[in-house]
Coordinates of C-alpha atoms in Angstrom, one line a residue:
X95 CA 108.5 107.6 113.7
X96 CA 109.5 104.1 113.8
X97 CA 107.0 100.9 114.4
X98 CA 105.1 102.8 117.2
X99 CA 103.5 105.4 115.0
X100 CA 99.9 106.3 116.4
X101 CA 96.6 107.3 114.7
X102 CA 97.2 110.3 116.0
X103 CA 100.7 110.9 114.3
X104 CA 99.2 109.7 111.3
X105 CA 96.7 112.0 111.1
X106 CA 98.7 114.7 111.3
X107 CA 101.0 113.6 108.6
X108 CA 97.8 113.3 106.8
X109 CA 96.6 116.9 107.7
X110 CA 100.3 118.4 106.8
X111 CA 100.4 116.4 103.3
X112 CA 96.8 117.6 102.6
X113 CA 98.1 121.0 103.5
X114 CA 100.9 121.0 101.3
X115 CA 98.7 120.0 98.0
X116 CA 96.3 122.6 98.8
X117 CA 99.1 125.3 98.9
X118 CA 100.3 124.1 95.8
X119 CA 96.6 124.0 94.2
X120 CA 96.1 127.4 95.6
X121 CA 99.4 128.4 93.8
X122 CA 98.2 127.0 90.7
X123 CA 95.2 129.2 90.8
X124 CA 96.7 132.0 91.4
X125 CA 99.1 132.0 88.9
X126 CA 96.2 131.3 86.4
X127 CA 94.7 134.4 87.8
X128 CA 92.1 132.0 89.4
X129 CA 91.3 134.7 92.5
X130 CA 87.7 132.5 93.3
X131 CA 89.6 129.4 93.4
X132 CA 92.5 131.1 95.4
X133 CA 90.1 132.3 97.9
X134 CA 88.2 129.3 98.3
X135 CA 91.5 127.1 98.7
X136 CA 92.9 129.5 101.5
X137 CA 89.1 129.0 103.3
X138 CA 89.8 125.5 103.5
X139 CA 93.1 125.3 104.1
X140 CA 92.1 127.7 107.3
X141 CA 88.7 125.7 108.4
X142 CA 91.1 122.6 108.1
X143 CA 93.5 123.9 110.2
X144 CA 90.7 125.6 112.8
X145 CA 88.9 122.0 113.0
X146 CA 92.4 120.7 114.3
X147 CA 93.8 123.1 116.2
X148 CA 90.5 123.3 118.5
X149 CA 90.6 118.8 118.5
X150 CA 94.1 119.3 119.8
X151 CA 93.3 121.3 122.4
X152 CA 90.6 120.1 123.2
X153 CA 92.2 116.6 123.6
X154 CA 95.3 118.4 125.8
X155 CA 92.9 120.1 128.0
X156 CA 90.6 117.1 128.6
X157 CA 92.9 114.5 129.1
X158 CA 93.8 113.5 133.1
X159 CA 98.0 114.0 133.5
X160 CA 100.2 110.8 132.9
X161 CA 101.7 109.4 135.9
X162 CA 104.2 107.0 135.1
X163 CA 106.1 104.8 138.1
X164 CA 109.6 104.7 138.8
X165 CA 110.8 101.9 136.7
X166 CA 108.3 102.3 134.0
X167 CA 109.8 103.5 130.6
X168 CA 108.9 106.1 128.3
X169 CA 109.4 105.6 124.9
X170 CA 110.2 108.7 122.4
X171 CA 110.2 106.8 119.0
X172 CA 113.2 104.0 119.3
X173 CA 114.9 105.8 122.3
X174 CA 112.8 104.6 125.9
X175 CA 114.0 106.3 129.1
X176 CA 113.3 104.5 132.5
X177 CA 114.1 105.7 136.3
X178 CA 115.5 103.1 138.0
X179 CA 116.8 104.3 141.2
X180 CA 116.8 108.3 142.9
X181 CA 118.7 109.2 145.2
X182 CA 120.2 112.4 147.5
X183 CA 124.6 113.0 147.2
X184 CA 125.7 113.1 150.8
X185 CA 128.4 115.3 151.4
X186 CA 128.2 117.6 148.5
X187 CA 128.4 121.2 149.8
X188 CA 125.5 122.7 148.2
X189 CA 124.6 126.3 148.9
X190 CA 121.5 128.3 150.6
X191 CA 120.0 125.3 152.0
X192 CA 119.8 123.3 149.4
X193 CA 119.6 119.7 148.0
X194 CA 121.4 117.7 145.1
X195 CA 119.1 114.9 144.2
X196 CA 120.3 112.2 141.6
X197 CA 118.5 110.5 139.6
X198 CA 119.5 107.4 137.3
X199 CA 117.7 106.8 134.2
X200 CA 118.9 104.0 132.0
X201 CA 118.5 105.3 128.1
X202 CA 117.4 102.3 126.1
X203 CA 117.2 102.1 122.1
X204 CA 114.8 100.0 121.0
X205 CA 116.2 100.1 117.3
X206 CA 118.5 98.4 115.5
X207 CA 121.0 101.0 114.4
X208 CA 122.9 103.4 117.0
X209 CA 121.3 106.3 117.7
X210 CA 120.9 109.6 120.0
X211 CA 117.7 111.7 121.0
X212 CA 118.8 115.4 120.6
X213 CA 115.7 116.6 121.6
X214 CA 115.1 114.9 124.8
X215 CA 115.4 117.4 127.9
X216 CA 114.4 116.6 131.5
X217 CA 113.7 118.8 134.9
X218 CA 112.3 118.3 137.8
X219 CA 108.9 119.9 139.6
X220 CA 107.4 119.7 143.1
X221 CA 104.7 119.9 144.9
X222 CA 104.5 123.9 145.3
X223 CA 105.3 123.8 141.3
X224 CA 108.8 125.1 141.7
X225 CA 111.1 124.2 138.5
X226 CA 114.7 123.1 138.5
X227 CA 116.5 122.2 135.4
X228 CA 119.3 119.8 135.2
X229 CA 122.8 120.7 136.3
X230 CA 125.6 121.3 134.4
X231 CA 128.8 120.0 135.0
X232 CA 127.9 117.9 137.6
X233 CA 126.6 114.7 135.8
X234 CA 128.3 112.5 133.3
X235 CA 126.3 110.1 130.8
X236 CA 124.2 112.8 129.0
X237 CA 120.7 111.4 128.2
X238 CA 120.9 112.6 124.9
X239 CA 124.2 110.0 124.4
X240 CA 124.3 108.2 121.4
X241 CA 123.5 104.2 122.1
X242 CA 124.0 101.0 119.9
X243 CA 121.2 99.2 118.9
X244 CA 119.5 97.1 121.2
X245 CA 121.8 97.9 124.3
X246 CA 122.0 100.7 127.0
X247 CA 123.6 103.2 128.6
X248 CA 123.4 104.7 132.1
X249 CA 122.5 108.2 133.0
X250 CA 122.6 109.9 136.3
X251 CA 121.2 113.5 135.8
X252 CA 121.6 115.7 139.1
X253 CA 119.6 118.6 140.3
X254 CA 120.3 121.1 142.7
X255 CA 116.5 121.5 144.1
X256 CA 115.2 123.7 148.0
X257 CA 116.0 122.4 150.8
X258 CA 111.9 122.4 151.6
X259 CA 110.8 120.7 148.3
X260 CA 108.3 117.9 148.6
X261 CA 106.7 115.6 146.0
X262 CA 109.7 115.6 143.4
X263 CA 108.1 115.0 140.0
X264 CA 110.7 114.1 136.7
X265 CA 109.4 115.3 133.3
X266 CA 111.0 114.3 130.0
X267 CA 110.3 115.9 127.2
X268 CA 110.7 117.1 123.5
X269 CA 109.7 120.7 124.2
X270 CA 107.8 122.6 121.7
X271 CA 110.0 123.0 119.1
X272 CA 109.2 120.0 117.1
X273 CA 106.4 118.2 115.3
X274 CA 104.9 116.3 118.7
X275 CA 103.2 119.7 119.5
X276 CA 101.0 119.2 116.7
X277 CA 100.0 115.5 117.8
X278 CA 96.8 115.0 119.7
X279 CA 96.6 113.7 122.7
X280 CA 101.2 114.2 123.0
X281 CA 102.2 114.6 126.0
X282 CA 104.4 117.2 124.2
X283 CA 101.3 118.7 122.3
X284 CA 100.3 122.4 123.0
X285 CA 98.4 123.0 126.4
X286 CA 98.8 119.1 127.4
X287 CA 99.9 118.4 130.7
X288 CA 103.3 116.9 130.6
X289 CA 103.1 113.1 131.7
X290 CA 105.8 113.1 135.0
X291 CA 107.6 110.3 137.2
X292 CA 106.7 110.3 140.8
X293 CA 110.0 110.3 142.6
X294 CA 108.7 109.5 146.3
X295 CA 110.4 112.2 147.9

């Protein structure tokens, strides 16, 4: 988690360590034949679990949506991503009307050894909540590059968006698929709204 560990992150390390004694304690019992003490450990281990669950989304569904400004960074752990310029590519024959937009993030880690966010994915929304990932083939510095420590890299990810969209949003994140979904008040957590980069266009 690096230096910028939360309360938050903490807790839930705390919840999952808790978790993890109680299965073995429930174990324990049940291999004693201990089927009071089994039951009660599994009614805790649930009530726990309930408790936190209905926190976190409480916390996702409550919270207003980040809005973060072109040439603000976002920081996953060690590896921050900033949007420094967007742009359209003139004179690339697109099809059915529509628009390649490019956008260049520079990919910053903050730590001391090289490193590479695997997890990182990125797409792009607008104002009618249309979807478009990025596209392959097209760009060249992936964000998920590996970087030195301390320096950074370049990346231009392009999308190939409607001709009508309006209010072009970027959104970085994790996905589901990993510990941050369990983390209250993540952007990344389960029913949160995703924090997004107005693009001005």
């Amino acid at each position: 988690m690096g230096w910028g560990v939360r309360l938050t992150e903490l807790l839930l390390v705390g919840v999952g360590g808790w978790t993890a004694l109680g299965l073995v304690g429930v174990g324990v019992s049940w291999l004693r034949g201990e089927r009071l003490r089994v039951r009660r450990g599994i009614a805790w281990l649930a009530g726990v679990w309930v408790v936190y669950l209905t926190v976190l989304i409480g916390v996702s569904l409550g919270q207003k949506q980040r809005v973060v400004a072109v040439g603000e960074p976002q920081c996953f752990d060690e590896m921050c991503f900033t949007v420094v310029r967007v742009d359209e590519v003139r004179g690339f024959l697109v099809r059915d009307g529509r628009r390649l937009v490019r956008v260049t993030v520079r990919v910053t880690n903050r730590g001391r050894s090289a490193r590479s966010d695997g997890l990182i994915r990125v797409y792009l929304t607008d104002a009618q909540g249309r979807l478009w990932e990025e596209s392959a083939g097209v760009n060249g510095v992936g964000l998920s590059t590996r970087v030195s420590g301390g320096d950074s890299v370049m990346s231009e990810p392009v999308f190939k968006v409607a001709g009508d969209a309006t209010g072009l949003r970027l959104i970085l994140t994790h996905g589901w698929k990993q510990p941050g979904a369990l983390v209250i008040g993540d952007s990344d957590s389960m029913l949160h709204r995703k924090t997004v980069v107005e693009l001005g266009r």
